[in-house]
CSV table of C-alpha atoms in Angstrom, one decimal:
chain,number,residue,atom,x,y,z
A,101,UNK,CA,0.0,0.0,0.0
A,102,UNK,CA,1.5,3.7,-1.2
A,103,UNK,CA,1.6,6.6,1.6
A,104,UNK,CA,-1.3,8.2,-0.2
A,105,UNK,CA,-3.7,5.1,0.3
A,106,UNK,CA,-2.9,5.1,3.6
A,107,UNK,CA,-3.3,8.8,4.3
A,108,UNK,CA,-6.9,8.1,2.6
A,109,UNK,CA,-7.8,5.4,4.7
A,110,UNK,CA,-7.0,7.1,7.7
A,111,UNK,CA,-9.0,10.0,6.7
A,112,UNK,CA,-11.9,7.7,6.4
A,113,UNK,CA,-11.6,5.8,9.8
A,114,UNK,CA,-11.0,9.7,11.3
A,115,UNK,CA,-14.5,10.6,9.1
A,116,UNK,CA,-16.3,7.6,10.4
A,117,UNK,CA,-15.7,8.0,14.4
A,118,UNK,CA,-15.8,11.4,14.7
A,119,UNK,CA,-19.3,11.6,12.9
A,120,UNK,CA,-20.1,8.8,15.2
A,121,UNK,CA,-18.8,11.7,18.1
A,122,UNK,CA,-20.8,14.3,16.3
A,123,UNK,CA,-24.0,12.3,16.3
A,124,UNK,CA,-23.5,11.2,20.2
A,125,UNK,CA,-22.9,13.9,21.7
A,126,UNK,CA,-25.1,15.6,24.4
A,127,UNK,CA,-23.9,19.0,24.6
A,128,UNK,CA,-24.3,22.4,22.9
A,129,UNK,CA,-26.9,22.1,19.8
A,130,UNK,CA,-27.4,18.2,19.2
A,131,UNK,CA,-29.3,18.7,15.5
A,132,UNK,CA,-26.2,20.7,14.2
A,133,UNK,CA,-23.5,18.3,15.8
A,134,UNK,CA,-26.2,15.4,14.5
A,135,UNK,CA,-25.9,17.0,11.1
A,136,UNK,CA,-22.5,17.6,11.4
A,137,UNK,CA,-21.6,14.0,11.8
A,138,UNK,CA,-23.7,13.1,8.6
A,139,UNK,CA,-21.6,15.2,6.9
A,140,UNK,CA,-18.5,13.5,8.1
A,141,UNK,CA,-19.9,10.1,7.1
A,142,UNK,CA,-20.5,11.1,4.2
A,143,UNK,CA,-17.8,12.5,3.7
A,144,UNK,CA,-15.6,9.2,4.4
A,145,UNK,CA,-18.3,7.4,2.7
A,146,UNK,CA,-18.0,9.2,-0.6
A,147,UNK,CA,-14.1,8.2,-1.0
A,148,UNK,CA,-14.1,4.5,0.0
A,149,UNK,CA,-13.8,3.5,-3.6
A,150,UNK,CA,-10.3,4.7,-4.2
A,151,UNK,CA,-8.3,3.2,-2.4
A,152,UNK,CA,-10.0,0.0,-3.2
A,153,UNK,CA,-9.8,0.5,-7.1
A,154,UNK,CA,-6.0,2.2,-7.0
A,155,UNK,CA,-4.3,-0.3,-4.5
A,156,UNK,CA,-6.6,-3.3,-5.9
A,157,UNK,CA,-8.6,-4.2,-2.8
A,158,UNK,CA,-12.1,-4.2,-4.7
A,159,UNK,CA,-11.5,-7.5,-5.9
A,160,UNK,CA,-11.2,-8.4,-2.1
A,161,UNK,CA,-14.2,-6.4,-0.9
A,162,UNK,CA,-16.2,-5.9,-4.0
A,163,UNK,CA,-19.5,-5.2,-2.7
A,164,UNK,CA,-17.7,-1.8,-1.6
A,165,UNK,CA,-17.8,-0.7,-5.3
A,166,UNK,CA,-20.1,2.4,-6.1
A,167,UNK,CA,-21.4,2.6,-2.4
A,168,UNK,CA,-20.0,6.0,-1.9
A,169,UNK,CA,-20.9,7.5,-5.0
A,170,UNK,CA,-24.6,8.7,-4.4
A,171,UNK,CA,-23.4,9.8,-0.6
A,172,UNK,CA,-21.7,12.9,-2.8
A,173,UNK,CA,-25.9,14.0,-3.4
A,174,UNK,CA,-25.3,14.8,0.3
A,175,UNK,CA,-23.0,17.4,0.8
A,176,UNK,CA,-24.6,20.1,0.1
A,177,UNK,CA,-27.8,19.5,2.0
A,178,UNK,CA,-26.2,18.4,4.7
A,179,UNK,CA,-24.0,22.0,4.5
A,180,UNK,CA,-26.7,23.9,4.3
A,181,UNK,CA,-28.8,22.7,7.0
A,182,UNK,CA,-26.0,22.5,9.3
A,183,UNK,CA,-25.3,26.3,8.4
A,184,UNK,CA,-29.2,27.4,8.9
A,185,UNK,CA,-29.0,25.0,12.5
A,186,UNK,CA,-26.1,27.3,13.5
A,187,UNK,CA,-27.2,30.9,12.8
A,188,UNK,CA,-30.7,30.1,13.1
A,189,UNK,CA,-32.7,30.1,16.1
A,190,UNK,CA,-36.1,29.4,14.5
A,191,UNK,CA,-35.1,26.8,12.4
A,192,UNK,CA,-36.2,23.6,12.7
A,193,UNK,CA,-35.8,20.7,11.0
A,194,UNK,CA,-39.0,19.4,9.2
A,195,UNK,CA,-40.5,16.5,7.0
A,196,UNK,CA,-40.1,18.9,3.7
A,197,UNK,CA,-36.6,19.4,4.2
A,198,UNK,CA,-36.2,15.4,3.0
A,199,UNK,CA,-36.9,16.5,-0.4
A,200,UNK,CA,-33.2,17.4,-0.2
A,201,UNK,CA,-32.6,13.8,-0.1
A,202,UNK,CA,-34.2,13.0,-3.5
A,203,UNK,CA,-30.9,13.6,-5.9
A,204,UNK,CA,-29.3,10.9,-3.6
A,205,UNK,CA,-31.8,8.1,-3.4
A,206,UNK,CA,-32.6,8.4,-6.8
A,207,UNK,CA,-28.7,7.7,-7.3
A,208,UNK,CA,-28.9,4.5,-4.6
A,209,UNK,CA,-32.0,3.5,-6.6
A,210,UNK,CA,-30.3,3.5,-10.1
A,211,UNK,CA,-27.4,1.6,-8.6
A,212,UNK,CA,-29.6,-0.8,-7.3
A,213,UNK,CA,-29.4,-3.4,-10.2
A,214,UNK,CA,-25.3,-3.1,-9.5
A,215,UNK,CA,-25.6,-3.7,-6.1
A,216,UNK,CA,-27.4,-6.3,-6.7
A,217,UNK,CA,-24.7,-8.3,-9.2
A,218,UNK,CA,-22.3,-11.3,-7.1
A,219,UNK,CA,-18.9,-10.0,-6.3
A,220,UNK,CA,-17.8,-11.9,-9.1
A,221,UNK,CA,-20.2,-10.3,-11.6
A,222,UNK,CA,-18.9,-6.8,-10.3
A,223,UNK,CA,-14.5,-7.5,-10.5
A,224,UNK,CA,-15.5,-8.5,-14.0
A,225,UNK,CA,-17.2,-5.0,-15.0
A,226,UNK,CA,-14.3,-3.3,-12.8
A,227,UNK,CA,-11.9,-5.2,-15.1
A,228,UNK,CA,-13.7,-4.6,-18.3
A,229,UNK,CA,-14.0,-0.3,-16.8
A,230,UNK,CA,-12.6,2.0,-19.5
A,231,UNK,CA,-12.4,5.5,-18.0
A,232,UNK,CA,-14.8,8.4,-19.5
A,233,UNK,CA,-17.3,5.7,-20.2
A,234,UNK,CA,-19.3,5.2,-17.5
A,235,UNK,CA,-22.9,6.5,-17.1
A,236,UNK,CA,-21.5,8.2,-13.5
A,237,UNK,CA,-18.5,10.2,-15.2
A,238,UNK,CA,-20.7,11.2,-18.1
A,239,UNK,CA,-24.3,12.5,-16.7
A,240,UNK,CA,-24.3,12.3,-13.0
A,241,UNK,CA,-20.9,13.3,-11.9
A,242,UNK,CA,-22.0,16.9,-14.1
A,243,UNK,CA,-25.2,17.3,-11.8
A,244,UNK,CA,-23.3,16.5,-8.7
A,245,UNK,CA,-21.2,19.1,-9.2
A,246,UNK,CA,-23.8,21.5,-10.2
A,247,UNK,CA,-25.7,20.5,-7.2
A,248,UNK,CA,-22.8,21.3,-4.6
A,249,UNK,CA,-22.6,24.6,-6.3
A,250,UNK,CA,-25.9,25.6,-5.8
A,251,UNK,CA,-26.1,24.6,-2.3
A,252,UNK,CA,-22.8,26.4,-0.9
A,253,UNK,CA,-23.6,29.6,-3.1
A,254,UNK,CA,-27.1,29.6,-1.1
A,255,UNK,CA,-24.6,28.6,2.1
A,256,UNK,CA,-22.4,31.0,1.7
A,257,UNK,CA,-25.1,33.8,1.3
A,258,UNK,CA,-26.4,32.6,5.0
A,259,UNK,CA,-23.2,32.8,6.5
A,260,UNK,CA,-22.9,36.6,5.2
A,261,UNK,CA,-26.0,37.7,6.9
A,262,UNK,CA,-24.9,35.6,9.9
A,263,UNK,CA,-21.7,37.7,10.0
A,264,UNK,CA,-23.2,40.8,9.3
A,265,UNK,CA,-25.9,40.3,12.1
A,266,UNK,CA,-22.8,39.4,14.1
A,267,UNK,CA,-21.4,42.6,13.9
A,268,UNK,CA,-24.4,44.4,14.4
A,269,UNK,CA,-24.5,42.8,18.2
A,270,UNK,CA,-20.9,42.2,19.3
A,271,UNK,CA,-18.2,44.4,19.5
A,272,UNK,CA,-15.3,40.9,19.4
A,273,UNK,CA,-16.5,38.3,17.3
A,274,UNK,CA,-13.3,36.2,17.2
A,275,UNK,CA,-14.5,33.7,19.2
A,276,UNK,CA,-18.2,33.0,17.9
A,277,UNK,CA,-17.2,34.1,13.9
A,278,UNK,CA,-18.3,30.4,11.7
A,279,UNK,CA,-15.2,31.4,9.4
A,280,UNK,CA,-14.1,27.7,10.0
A,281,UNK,CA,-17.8,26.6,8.4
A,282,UNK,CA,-16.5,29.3,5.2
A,283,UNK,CA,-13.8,27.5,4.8
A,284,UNK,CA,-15.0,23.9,4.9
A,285,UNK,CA,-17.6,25.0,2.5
A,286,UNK,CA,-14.6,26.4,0.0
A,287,UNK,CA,-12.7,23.3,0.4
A,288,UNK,CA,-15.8,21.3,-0.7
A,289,UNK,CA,-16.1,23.4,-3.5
A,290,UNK,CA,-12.3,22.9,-4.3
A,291,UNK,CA,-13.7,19.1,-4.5
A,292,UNK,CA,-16.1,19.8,-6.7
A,293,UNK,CA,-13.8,22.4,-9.2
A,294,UNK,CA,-11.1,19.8,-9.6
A,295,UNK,CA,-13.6,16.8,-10.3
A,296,UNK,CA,-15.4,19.5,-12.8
A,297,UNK,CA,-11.9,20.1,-14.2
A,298,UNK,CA,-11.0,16.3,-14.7
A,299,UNK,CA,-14.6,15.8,-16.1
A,300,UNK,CA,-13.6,18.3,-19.1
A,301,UNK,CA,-10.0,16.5,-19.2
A,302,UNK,CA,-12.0,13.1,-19.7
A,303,UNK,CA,-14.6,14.4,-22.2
A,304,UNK,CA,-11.3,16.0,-24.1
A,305,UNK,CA,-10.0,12.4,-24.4
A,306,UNK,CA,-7.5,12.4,-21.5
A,307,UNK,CA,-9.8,9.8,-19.4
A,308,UNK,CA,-6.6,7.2,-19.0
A,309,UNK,CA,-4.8,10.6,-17.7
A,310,UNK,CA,-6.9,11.3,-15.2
A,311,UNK,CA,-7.7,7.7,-14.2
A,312,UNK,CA,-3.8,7.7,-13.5
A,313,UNK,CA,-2.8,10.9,-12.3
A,314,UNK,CA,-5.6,12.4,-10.9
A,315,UNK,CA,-7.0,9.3,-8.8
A,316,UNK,CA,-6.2,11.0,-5.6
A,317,UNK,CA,-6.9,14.5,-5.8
A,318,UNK,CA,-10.0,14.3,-4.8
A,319,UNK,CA,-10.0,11.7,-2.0
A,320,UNK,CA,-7.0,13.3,-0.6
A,321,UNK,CA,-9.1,16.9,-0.7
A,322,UNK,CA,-12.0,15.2,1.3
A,323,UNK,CA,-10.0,13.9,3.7
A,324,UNK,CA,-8.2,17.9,4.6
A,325,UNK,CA,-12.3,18.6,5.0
A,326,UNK,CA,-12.6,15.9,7.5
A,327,UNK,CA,-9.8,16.5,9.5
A,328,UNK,CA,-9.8,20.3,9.9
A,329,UNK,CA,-14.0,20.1,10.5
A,330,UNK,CA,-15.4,17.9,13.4
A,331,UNK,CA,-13.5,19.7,16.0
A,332,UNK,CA,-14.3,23.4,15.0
A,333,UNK,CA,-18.0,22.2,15.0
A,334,UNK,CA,-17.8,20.8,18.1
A,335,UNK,CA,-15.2,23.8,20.2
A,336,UNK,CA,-16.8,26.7,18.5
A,337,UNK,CA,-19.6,28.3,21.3
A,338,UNK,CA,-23.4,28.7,20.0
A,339,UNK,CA,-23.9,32.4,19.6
A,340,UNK,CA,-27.5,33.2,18.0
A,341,UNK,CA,-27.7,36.6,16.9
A,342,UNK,CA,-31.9,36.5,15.9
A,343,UNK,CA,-31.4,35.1,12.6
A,344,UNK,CA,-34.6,33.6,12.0
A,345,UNK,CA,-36.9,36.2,14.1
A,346,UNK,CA,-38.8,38.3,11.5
A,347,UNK,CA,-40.0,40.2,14.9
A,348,UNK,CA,-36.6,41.6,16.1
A,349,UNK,CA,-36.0,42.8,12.2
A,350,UNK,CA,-39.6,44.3,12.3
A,351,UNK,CA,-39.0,46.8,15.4
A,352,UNK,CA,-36.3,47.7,13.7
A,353,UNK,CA,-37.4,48.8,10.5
A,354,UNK,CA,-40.8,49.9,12.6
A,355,UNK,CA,-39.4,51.8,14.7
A,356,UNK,CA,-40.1,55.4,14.5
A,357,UNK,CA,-37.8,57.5,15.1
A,358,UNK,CA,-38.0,61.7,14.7
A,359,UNK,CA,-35.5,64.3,13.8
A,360,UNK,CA,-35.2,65.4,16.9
A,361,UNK,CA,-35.0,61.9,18.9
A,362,UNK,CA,-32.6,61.1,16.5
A,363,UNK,CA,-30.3,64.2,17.0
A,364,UNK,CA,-30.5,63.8,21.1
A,365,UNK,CA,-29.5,59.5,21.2
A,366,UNK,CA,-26.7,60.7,19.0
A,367,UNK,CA,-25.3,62.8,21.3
A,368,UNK,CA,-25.9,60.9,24.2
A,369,UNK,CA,-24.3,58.1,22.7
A,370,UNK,CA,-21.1,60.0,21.7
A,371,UNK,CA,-21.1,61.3,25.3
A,372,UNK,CA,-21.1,57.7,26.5
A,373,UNK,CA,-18.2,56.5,24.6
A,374,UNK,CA,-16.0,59.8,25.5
A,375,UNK,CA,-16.7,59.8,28.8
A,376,UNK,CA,-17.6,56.2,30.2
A,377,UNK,CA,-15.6,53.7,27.2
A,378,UNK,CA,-17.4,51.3,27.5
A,379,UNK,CA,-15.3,50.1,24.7
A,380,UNK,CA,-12.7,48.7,26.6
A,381,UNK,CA,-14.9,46.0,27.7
A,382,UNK,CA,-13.9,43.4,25.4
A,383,UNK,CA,-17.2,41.7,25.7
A,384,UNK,CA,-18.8,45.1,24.9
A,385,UNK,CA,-22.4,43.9,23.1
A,386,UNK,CA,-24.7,46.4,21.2
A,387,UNK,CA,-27.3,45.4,24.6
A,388,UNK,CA,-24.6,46.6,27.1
A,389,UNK,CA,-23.9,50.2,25.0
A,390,UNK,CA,-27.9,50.0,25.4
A,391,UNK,CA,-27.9,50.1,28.7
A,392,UNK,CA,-25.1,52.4,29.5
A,393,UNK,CA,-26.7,55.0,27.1
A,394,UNK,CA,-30.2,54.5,28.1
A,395,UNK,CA,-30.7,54.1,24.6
A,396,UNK,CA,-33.3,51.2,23.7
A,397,UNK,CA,-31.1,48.9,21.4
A,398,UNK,CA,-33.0,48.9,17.8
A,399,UNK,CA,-33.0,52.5,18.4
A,400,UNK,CA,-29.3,53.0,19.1
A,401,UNK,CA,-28.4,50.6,15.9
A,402,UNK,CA,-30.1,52.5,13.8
A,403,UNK,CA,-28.3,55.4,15.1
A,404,UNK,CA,-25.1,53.4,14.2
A,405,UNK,CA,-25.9,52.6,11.1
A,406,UNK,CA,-27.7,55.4,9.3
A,407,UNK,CA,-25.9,58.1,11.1
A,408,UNK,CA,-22.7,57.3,11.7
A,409,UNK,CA,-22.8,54.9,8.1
A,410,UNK,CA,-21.3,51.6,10.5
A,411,UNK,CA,-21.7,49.0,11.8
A,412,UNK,CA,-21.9,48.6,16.0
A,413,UNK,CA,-18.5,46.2,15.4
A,414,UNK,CA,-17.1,48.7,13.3
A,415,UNK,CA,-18.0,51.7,15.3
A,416,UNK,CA,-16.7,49.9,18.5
A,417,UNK,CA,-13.5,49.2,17.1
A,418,UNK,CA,-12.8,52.5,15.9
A,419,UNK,CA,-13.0,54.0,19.2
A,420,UNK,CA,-10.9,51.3,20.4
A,421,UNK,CA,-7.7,52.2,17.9
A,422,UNK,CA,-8.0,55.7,19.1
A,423,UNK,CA,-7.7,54.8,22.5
A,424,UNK,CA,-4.3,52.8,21.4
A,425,UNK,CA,-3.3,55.8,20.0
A,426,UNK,CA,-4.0,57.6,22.9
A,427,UNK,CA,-2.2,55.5,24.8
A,428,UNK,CA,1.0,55.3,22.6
A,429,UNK,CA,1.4,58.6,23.5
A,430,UNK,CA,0.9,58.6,26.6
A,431,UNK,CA,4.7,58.8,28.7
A,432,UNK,CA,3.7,56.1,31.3
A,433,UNK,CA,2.8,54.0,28.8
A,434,UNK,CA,5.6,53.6,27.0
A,435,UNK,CA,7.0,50.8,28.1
A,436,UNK,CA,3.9,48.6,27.5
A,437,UNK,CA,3.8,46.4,24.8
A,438,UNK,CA,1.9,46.6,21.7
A,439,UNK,CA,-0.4,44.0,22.2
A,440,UNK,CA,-0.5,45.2,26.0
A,441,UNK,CA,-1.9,48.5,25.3
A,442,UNK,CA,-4.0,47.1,22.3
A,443,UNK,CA,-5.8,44.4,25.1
A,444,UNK,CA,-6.3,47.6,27.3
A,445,UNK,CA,-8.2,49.6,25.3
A,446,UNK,CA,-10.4,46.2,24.6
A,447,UNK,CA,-8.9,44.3,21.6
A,448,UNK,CA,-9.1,40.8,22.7
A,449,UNK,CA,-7.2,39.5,19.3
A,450,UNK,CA,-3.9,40.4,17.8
A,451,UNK,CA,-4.8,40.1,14.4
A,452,UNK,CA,-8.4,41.9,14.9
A,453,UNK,CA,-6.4,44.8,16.0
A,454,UNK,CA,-3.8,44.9,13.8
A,455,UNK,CA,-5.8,45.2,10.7
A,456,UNK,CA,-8.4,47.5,12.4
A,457,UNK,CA,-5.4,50.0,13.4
A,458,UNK,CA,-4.4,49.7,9.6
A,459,UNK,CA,-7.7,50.2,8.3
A,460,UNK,CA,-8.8,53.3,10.5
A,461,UNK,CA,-4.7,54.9,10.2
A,462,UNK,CA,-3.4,53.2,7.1
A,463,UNK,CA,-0.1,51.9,9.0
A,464,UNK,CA,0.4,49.4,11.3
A,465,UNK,CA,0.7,49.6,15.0
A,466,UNK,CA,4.2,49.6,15.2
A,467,UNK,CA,5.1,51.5,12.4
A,468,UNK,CA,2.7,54.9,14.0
A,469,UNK,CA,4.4,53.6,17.4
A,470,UNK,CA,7.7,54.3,15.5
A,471,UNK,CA,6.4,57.8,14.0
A,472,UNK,CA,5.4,58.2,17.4
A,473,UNK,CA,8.9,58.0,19.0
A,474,UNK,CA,10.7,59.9,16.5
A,475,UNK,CA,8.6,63.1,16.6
A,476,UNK,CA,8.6,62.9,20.3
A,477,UNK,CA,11.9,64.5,20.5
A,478,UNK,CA,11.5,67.2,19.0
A,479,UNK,CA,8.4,68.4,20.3
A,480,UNK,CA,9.9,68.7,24.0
């Protein structure tokens, strides 16, 4: 057996008991982690053919041929409704949402009459296989890959209202930010582009190519997906943000709010972040500035938003990198370390801060610590 079959089959046993995990575990939101773990098992699922076919095993387990193909049907359902289970509070799984199961058991169904053959009958047609001629590469391998598409596009576009409801409510978002779900998602769809890429190679008449080179692209692209997934989905902290309440977006876009009222939160709010920073609380949400304004919290978003044209993470973390710069300055603190003074004024991430001090002054924290120093000087 080569390192790369190996590698594969260790990605499937990995796949396999950690969707078991997913699916047995009693903490945090059991449908997600449920869904989670189909997703895994598919995942390992979906790749158990190649290394049977390129080290030669099918003709030891033959009845193992083909039974991961149709499990491909399922990973974009099973993305999306682990996305929605995640950033939705209302949602709810329900008997309609098994119509997302039809691509794949029409698959199992039309593979029936194979699965059906002796393990004799199936080595021979495995012998007999001529790449680029099967029904699979030339119809449904092209609808897979549409399928996947369609689903993370629609995924993708629920994890951008997820973040930007995010940063509506929380000032640090590190710690409950899906990015990890993003990037699974991308690495899927990096499945998907390289199997639509070999599909055009075979149709071109380079099926013996990609038969021989390309065998373990896509296993080997699965398995990163399993290994860098179950434990985010599992370590990463619930945070629902209202994404399914058609109530809490109604008072805001309800709420009426004059001229004048308008004018007066403004200026209380402004007041509240000169004088109290609240900013510095790293755990600074949109409900706490609420509170400390006295300003109810639809009201004082849409002060953020249409007034001041940002966001309440935005707006938070401006005020934030002027307090660093306030406090590069100042002489006490000049012996305190970047990421020190950054963590007092309420960054709780060195990255987060360093590309909000370069977005709001267009250099990096050290390098204005540096301009900093030398015009000191010269002003005493």
């Amino acid at each position: 057996m080569d390192y790369l079959n190996f590698i594969i089959l260790l990605g499937i046993a990995h796949g396999i008991l950690m969707g078991i995990a997913l699916l047995t575990i009693r903490r945090g939101n059991r449908r997600a982690n449920q869904v989670l773990g189909l997703l895994m098992i598919s995942f390992a699922i979906s790749i158990t053919g190649f290394p049977l076919i390129n080290a030669g095993y099918y003709k030891l387990l033959p009845h193992l041929l083909l039974v991961g193909h149709p499990f491909l049907f399922l990973f974009g359902p099973l993305m999306l409704l682990y996305v929605r289970l995640r950033t939705q509070r209302d949602f709810k799984l329900r008997r309609i949402h098994l119509l997302h199961l039809v691509p794949f058991i029409a698959y199992v169904v039309a593979l029936v009459p194979f699965y059906l053959l002796s393990g004799e009958e199936k080595i021979s047609l495995m012998m007999a296989y001529r790449p680029g001629d099967s029904f699979s590469e030339t119809f449904v391998t092209p609808l897979q890959i549409v399928f996947v598409f369609t689903y993370a596009a629609v995924a993708f576009r629920e994890l951008s209202r997820y973040e930007k409801r995010i940063k509506e409510t929380f000032s640090s978002i590190e710690q409950i930010s899906l990015s990890w779900i993003r990037s699974l998602i991308s690495l899927v769809v990096a499945v998907f582009v390289v199997m639509s890429l070999l599909s055009v190679l075979s149709f071109l008449g380079y099926a013996q190519f990609v038969a021989t080179h390309g065998g373990n692209i896509v296993p080997l692209l699965v398995t990163v997906c399993m290994y860098t997934s179950g434990y985010s989905g599992i370590r990463k902290p619930e945070v629902f943000v209202g994404g399914g309440s058609a109530a809490a977006l109604a008072k805001y876009e309800n709420s009426s709010l004059s001229e004048e009222q308008a004018h007066e939160y403004l200026k209380r709010l402004l007041e509240t972040m000169e004088h109290q920073k609240p900013f510095v609380n790293s755990g600074l949400t949109i409900k706490d500035l609420a509170e400390k304004s006295t300003i109810p919290s639809y009201h004082l978003s849409r002060i953020i938003n249409e007034r001041l044209g940002q966001n309440f993470y935005d707006f938070i973390n401006h005020y934030r990198v002027e307090e660093t710069k306030r406090l590069f300055a100042h002489p006490e603190k000049q012996s305190y370390s970047i990421i020190a003074i950054a963590e007092e004024a309420g960054f709780n991430s060195k990255s987060v801060f360093n590309t909000a001090f370069k977005k709001y002054v267009n250099m990096t924290p050290s390098q204005y610590r540096q301009q900093l120093n030398h015009r000191t000087p010269s002003s005493n």
